[in-house]
PDB file of C-alpha atoms and ligand atoms in Angstrom:
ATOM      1  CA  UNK A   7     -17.134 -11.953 -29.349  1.00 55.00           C
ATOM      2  CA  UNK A   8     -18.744  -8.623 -29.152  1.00 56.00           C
ATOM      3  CA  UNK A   9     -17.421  -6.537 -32.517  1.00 70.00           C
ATOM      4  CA  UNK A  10     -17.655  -3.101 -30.622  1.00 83.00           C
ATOM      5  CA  UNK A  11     -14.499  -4.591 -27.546  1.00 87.00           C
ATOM      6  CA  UNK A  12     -11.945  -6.094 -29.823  1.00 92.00           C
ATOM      7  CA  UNK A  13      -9.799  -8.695 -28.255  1.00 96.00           C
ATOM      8  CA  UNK A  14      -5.651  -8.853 -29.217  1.00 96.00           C
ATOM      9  CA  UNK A  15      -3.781 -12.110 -28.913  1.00 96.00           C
ATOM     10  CA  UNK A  16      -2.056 -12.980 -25.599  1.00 96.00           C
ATOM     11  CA  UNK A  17       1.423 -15.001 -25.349  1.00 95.00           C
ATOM     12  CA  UNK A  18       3.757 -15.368 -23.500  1.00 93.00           C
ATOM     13  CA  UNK A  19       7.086 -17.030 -22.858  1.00 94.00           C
ATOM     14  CA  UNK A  20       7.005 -20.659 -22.512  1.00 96.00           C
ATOM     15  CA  UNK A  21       9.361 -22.427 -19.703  1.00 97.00           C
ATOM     16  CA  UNK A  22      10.382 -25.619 -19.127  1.00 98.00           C
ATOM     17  CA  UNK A  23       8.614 -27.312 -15.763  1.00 98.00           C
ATOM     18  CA  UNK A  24      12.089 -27.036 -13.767  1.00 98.00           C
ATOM     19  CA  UNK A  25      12.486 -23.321 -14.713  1.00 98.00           C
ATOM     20  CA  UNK A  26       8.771 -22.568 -13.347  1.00 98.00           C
ATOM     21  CA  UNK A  27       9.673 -24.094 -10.444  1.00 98.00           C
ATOM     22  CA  UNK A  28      12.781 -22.729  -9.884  1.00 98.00           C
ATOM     23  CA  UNK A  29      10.695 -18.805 -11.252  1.00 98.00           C
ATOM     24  CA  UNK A  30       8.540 -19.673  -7.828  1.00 98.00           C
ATOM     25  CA  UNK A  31      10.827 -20.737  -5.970  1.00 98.00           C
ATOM     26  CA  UNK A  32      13.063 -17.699  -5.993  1.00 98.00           C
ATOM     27  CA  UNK A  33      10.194 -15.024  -6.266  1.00 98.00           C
ATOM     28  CA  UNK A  34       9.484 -16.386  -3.214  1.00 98.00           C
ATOM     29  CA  UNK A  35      12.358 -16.125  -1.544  1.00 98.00           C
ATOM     30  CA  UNK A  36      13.084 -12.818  -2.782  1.00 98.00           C
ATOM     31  CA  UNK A  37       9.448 -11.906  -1.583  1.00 98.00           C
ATOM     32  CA  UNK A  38       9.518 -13.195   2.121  1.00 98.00           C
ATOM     33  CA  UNK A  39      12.689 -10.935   2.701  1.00 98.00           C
ATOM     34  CA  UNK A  40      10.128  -8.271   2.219  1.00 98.00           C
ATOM     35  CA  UNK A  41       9.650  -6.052   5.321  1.00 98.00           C
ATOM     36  CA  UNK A  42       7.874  -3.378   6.266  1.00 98.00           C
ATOM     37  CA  UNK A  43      10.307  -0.695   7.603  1.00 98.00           C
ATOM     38  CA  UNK A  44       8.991   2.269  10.422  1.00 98.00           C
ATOM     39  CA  UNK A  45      12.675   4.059  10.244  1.00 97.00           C
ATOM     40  CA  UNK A  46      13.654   6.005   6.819  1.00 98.00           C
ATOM     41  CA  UNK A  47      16.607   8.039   5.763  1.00 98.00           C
ATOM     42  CA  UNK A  48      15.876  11.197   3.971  1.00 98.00           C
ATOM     43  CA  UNK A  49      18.224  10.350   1.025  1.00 98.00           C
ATOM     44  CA  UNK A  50      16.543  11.280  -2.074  1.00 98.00           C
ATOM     45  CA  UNK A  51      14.518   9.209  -4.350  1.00 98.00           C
ATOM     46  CA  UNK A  52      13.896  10.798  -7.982  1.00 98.00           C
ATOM     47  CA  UNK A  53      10.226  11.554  -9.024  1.00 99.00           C
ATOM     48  CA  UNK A  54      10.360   9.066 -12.118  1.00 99.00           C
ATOM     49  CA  UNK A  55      11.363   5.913  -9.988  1.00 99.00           C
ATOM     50  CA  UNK A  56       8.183   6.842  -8.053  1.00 99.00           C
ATOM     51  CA  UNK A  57       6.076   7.103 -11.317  1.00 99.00           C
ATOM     52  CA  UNK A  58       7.473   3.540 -12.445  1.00 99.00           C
ATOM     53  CA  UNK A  59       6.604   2.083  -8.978  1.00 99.00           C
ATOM     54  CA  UNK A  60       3.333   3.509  -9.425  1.00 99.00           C
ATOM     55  CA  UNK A  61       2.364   2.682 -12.411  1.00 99.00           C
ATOM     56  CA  UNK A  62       3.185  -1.154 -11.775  1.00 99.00           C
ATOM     57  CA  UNK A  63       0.629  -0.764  -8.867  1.00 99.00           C
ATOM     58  CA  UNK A  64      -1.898   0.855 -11.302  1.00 99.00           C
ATOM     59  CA  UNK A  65      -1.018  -2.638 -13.493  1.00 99.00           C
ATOM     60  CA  UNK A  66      -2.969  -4.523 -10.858  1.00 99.00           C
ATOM     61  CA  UNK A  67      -6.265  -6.458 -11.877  1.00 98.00           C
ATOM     62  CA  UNK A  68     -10.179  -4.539 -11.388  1.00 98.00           C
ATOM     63  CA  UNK A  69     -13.106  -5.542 -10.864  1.00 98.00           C
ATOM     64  CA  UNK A  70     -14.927  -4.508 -14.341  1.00 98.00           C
ATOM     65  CA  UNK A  71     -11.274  -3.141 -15.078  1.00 98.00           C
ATOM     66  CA  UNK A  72     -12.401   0.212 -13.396  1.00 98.00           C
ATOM     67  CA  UNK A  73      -9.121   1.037 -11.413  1.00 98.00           C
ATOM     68  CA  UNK A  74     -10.758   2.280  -9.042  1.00 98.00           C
ATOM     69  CA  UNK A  75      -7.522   4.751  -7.406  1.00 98.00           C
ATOM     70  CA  UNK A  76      -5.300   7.346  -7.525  1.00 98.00           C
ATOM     71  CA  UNK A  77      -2.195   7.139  -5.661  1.00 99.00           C
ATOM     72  CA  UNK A  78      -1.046  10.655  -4.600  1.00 98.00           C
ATOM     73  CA  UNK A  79       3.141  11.840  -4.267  1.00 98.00           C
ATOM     74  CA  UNK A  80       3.798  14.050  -1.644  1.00 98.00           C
ATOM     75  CA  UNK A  81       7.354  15.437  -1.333  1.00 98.00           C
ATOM     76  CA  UNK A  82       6.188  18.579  -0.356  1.00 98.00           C
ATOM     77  CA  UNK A  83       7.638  19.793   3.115  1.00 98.00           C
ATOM     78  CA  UNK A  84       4.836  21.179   4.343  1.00 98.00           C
ATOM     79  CA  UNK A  85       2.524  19.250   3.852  1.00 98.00           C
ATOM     80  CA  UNK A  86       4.325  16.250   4.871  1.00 98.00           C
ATOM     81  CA  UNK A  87       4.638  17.852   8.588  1.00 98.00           C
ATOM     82  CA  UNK A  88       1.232  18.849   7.977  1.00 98.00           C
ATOM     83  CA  UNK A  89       0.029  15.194   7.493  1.00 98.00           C
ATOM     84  CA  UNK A  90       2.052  13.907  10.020  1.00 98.00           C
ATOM     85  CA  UNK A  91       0.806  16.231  12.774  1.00 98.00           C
ATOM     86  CA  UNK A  92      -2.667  15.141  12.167  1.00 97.00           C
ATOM     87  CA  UNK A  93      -1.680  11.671  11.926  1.00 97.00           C
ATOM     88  CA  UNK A  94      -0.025  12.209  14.985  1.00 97.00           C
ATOM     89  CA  UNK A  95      -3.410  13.539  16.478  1.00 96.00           C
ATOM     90  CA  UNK A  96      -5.035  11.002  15.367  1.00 95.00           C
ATOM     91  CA  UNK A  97      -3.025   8.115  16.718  1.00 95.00           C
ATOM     92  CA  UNK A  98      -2.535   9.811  20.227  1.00 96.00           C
ATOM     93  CA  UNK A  99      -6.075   9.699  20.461  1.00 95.00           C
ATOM     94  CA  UNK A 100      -6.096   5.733  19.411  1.00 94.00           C
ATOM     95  CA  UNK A 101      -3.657   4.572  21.729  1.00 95.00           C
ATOM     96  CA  UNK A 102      -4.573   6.367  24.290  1.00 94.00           C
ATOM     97  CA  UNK A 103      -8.054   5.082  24.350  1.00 92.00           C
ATOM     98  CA  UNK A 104      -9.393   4.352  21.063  1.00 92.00           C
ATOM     99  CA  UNK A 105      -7.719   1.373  20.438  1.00 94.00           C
ATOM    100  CA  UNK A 106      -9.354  -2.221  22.530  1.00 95.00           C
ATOM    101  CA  UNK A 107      -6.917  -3.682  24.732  1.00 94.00           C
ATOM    102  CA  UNK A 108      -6.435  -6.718  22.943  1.00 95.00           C
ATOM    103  CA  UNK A 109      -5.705  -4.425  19.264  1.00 94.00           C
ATOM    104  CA  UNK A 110      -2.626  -2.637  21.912  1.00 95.00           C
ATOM    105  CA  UNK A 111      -1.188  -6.383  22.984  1.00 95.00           C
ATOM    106  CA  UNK A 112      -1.411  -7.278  19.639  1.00 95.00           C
ATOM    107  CA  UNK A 113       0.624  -4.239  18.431  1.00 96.00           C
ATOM    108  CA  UNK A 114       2.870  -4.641  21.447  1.00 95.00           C
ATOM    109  CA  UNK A 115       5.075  -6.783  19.521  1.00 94.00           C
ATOM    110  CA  UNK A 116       6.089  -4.187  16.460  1.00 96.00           C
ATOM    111  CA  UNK A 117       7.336  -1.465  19.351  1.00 94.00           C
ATOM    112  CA  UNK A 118       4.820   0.803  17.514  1.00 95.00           C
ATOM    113  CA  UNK A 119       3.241   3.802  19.378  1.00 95.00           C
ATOM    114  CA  UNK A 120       1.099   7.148  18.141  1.00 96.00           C
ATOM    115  CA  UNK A 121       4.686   9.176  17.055  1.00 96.00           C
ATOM    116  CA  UNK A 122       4.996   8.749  13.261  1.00 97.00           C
ATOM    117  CA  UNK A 123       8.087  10.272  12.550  1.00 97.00           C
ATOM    118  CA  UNK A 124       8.648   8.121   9.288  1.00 97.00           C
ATOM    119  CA  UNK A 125       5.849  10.720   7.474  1.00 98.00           C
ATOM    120  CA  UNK A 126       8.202  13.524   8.013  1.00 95.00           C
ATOM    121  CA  UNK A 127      11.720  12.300   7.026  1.00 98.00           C
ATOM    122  CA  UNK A 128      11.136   9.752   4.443  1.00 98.00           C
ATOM    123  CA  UNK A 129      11.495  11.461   0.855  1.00 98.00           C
ATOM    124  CA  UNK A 130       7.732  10.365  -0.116  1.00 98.00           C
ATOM    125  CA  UNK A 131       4.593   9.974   0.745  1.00 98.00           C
ATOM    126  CA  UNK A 132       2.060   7.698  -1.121  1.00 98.00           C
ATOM    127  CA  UNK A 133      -1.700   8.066  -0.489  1.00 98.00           C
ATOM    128  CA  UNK A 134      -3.749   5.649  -2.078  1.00 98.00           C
ATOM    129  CA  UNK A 135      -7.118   6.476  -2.646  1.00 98.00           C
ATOM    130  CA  UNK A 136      -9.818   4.070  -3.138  1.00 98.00           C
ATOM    131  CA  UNK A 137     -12.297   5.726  -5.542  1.00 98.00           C
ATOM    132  CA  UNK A 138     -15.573   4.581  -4.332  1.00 98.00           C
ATOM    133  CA  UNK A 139     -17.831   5.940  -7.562  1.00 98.00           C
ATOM    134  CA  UNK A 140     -16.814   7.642 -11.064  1.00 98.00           C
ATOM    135  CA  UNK A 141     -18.454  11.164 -12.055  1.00 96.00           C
ATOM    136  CA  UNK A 142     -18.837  11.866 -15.834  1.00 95.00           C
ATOM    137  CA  UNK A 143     -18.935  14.958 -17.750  1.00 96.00           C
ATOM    138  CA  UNK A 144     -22.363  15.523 -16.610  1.00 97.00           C
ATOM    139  CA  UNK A 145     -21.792  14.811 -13.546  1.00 94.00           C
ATOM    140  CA  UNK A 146     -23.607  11.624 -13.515  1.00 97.00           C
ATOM    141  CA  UNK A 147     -22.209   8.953 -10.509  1.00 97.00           C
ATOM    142  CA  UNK A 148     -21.166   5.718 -12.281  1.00 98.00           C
ATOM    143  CA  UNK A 149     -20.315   2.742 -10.178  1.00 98.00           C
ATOM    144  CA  UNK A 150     -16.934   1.082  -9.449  1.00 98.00           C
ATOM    145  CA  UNK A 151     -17.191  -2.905  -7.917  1.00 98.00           C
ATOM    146  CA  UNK A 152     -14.978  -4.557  -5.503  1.00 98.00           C
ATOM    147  CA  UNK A 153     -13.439  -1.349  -4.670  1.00 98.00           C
ATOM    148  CA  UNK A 154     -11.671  -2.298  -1.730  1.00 98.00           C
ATOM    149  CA  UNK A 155     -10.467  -5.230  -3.314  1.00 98.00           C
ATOM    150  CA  UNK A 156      -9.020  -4.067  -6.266  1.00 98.00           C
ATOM    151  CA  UNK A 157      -6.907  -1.256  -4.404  1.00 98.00           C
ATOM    152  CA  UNK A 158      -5.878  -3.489  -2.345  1.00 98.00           C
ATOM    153  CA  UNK A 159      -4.351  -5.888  -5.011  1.00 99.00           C
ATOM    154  CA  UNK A 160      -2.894  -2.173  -6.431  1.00 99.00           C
ATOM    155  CA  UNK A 161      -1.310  -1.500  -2.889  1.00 99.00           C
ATOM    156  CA  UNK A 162       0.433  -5.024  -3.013  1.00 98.00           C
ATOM    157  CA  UNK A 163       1.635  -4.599  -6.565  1.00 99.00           C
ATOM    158  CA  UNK A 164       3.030  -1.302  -5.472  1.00 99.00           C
ATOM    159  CA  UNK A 165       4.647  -2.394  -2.314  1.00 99.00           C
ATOM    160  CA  UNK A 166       6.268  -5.257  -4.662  1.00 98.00           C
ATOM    161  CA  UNK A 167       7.426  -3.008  -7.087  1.00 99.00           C
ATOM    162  CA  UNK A 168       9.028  -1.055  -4.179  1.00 99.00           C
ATOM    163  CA  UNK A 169      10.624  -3.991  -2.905  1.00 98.00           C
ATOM    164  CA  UNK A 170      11.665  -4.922  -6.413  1.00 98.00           C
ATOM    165  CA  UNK A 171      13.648  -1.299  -6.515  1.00 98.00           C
ATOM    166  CA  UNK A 172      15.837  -1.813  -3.423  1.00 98.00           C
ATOM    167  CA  UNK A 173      13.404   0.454  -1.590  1.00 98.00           C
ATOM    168  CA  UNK A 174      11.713   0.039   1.819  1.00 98.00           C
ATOM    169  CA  UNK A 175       7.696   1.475   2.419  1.00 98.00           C
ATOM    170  CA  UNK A 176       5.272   0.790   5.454  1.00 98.00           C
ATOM    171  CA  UNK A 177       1.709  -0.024   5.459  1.00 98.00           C
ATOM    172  CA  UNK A 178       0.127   2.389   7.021  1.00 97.00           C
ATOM    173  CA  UNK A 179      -3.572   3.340   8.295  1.00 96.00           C
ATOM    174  CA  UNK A 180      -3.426   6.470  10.934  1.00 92.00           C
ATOM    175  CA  UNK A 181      -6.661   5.962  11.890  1.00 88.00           C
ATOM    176  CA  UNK A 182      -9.395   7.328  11.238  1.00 92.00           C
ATOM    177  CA  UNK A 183      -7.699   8.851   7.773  1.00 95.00           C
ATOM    178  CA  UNK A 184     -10.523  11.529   7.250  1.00 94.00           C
ATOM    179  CA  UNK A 185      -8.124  14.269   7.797  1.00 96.00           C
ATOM    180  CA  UNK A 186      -5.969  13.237   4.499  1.00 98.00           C
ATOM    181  CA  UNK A 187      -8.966  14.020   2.672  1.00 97.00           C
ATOM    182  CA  UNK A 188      -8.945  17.395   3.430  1.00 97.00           C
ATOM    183  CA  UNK A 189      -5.669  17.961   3.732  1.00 97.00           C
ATOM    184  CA  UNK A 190      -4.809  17.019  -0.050  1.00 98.00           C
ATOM    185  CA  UNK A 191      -8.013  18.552  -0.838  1.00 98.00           C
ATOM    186  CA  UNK A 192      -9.700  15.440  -2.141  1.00 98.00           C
ATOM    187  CA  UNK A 193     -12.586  14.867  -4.324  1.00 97.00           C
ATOM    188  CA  UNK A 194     -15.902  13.887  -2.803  1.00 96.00           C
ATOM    189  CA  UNK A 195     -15.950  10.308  -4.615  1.00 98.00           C
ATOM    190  CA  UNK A 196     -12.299   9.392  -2.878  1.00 98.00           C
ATOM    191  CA  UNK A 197     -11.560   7.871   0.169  1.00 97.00           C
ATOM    192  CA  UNK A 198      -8.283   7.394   1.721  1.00 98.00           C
ATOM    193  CA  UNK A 199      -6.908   3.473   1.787  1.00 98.00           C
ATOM    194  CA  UNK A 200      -3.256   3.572   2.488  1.00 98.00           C
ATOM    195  CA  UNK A 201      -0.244   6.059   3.207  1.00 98.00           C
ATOM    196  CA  UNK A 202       2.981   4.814   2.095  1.00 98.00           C
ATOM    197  CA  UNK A 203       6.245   6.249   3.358  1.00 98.00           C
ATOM    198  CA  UNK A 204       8.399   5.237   0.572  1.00 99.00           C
ATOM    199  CA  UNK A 205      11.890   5.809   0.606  1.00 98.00           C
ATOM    200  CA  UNK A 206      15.727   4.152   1.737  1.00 98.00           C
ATOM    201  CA  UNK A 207      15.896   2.712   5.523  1.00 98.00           C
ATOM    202  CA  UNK A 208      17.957   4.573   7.867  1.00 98.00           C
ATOM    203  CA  UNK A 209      21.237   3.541   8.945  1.00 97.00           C
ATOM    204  CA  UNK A 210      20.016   1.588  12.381  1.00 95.00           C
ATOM    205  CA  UNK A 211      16.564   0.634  11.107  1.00 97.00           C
ATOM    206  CA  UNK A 212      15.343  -2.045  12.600  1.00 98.00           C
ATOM    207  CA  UNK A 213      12.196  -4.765  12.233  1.00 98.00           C
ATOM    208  CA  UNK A 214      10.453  -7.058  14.543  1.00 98.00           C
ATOM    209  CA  UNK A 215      11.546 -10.161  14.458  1.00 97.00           C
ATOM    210  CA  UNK A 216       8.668 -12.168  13.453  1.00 96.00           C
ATOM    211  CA  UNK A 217       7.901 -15.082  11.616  1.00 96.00           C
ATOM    212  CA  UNK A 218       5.517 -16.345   9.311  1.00 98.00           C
ATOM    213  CA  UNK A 219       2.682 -18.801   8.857  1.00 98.00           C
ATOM    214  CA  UNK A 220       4.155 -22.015   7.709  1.00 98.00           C
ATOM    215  CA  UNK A 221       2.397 -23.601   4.933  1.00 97.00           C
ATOM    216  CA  UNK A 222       0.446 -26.146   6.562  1.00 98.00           C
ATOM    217  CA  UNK A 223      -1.582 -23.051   8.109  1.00 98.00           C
ATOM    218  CA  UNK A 224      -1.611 -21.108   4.898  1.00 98.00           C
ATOM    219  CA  UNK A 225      -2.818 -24.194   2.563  1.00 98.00           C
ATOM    220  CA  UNK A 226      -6.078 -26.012   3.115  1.00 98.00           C
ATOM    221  CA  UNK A 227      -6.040 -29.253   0.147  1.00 98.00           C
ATOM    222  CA  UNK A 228      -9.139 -30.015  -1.816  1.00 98.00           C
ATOM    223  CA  UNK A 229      -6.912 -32.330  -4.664  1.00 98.00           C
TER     224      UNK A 229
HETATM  225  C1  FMN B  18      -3.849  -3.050   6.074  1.00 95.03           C
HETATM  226  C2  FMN B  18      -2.586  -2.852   6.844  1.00 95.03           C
HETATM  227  C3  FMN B  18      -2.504  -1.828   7.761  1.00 95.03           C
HETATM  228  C4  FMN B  18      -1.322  -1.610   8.465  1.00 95.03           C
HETATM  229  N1  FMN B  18      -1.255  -0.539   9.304  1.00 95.03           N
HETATM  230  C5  FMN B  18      -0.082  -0.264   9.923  1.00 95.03           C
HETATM  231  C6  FMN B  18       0.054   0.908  10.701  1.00 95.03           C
HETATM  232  O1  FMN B  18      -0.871   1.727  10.793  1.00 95.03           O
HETATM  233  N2  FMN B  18       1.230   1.152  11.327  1.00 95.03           N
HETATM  234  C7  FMN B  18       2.291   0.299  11.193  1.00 95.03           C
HETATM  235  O2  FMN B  18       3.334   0.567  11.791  1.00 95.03           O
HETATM  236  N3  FMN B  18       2.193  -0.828  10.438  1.00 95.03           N
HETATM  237  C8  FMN B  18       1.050  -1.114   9.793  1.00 95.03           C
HETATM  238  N4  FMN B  18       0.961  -2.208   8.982  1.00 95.03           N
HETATM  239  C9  FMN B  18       2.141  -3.061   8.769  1.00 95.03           C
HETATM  240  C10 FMN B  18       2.012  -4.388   9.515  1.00 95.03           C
HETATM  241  O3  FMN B  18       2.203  -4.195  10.878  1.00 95.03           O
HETATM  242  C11 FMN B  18       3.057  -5.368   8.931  1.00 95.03           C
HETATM  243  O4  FMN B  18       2.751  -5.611   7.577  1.00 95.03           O
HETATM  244  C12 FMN B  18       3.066  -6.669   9.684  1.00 95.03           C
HETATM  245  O5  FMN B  18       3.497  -6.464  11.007  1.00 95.03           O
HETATM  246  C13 FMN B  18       3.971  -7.722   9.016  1.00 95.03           C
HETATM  247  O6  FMN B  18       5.280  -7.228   8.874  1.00 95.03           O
HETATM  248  P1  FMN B  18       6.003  -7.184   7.455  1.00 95.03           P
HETATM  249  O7  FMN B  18       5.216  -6.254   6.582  1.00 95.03           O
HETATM  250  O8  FMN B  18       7.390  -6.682   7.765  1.00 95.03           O
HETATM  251  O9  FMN B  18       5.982  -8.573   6.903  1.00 95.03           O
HETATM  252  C14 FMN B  18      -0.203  -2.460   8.260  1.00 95.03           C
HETATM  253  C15 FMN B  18      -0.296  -3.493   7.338  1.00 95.03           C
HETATM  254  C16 FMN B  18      -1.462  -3.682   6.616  1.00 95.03           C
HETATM  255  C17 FMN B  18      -1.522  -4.775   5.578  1.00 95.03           C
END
């Protein structure tokens, strides 16, 4: 072991076989009843419930351990209709034209369309931000691997913890995102991943009704 990157034990709780099954048998249950949700109430959500359910996403693993993000909070009014005009913009010009034929059928089924209402009325806004380099004091660029990946695995710990809360987000990519950018005033070495309503559903939200891959097309066997 290298002296100068000291290492500190690791334990953890130790289960019986039945109680790790029934731990993953009930996460999972709990998981699938996960949805992502396209109509939000405005009721408020306080500022520190955010910073918990952020911080779990920032818990996710790195490559290098470079956590390589920055999730941004909007509440801000303004900037919310802001963002959600040029969203809007965007997404008029992908469905009306952008967007291949067969990407429109295959959205067909979650009743979604360019009018992104969700960005205005729900109490947040998260944009995560893959950082695709570091810049030290000097101003020297310093690399960051997997990048994609790793914010990725942040966005799902995130969306988790959200779930975990009794709170509802959506996925979303208004494409292309270059507009959030400059709309929050980004650094060069950012790029925008995700924006995350995140908030309480509205009284008659509603979700496709679709189902999942069974196991037998999740789970390839090499025992
Ligand atoms: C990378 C990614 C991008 C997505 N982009 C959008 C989007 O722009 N708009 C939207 O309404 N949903 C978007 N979604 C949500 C998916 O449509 C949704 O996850 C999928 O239909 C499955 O539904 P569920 O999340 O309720 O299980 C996105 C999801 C992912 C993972």
């Amino acid at each position: 072991m290298e002296k100068n990157h000291p290492f500190i034990s690791y334990t953890m709780k130790h289960y019986s076989e039945g109680k790790i099954a029934q731990n993953a048998k009930e996460f999972r249950d709990w998981a699938e009843t996960r949805r992502s949700v396209r109509h939000f109430s405005d009721k408020h959500v306080p500022i520190e419930v955010m910073e918990e359910l952020i911080m779990t996403g920032s818990s996710a693993p790195s490559a290098a351990h470079k956590q390589p993000w920055t999730f941004c909070l909007i509440s801000n009014k303004e900037l919310k209709a802001k963002l959600r005009e040029l969203a809007e913009e965007e997404e008029y010009r992908s469905y009306n034209g952008r967007m291949s034929e067969e990407w429109i059928k295959d959205l067909e089924p979650l009743g979604t369309d360019w009018h992104k209402e969700f960005i205005d009325v729900a109490p947040w806004i998260v944009i995560i931000m893959k950082r695709a380099y570091e810049v030290d004091a000097e101003g020297n660029k310093l690399n960051n691997y997997y990048v994609s990946e790793s914010v990725g695995l942040a966005a799902g710990f995130f969306l988790m913890a959200v779930h975990n809360a009794g709170l509802v987000a959506l996925t979303h990519t208004p494409s292309p995102m270059n507009f959030i950018s400059k709309a929050l005033n980004r650094p060069e070495n950012e790029r925008p991943y995700l924006l995350i309503p995140v908030g309480f559903p509205a009284d008659n939200a509603v979700v496709p009704n679709l189902s999942r891959k069974l196991k037998d097309r999740v789970i390839e066997y090499y025992l």
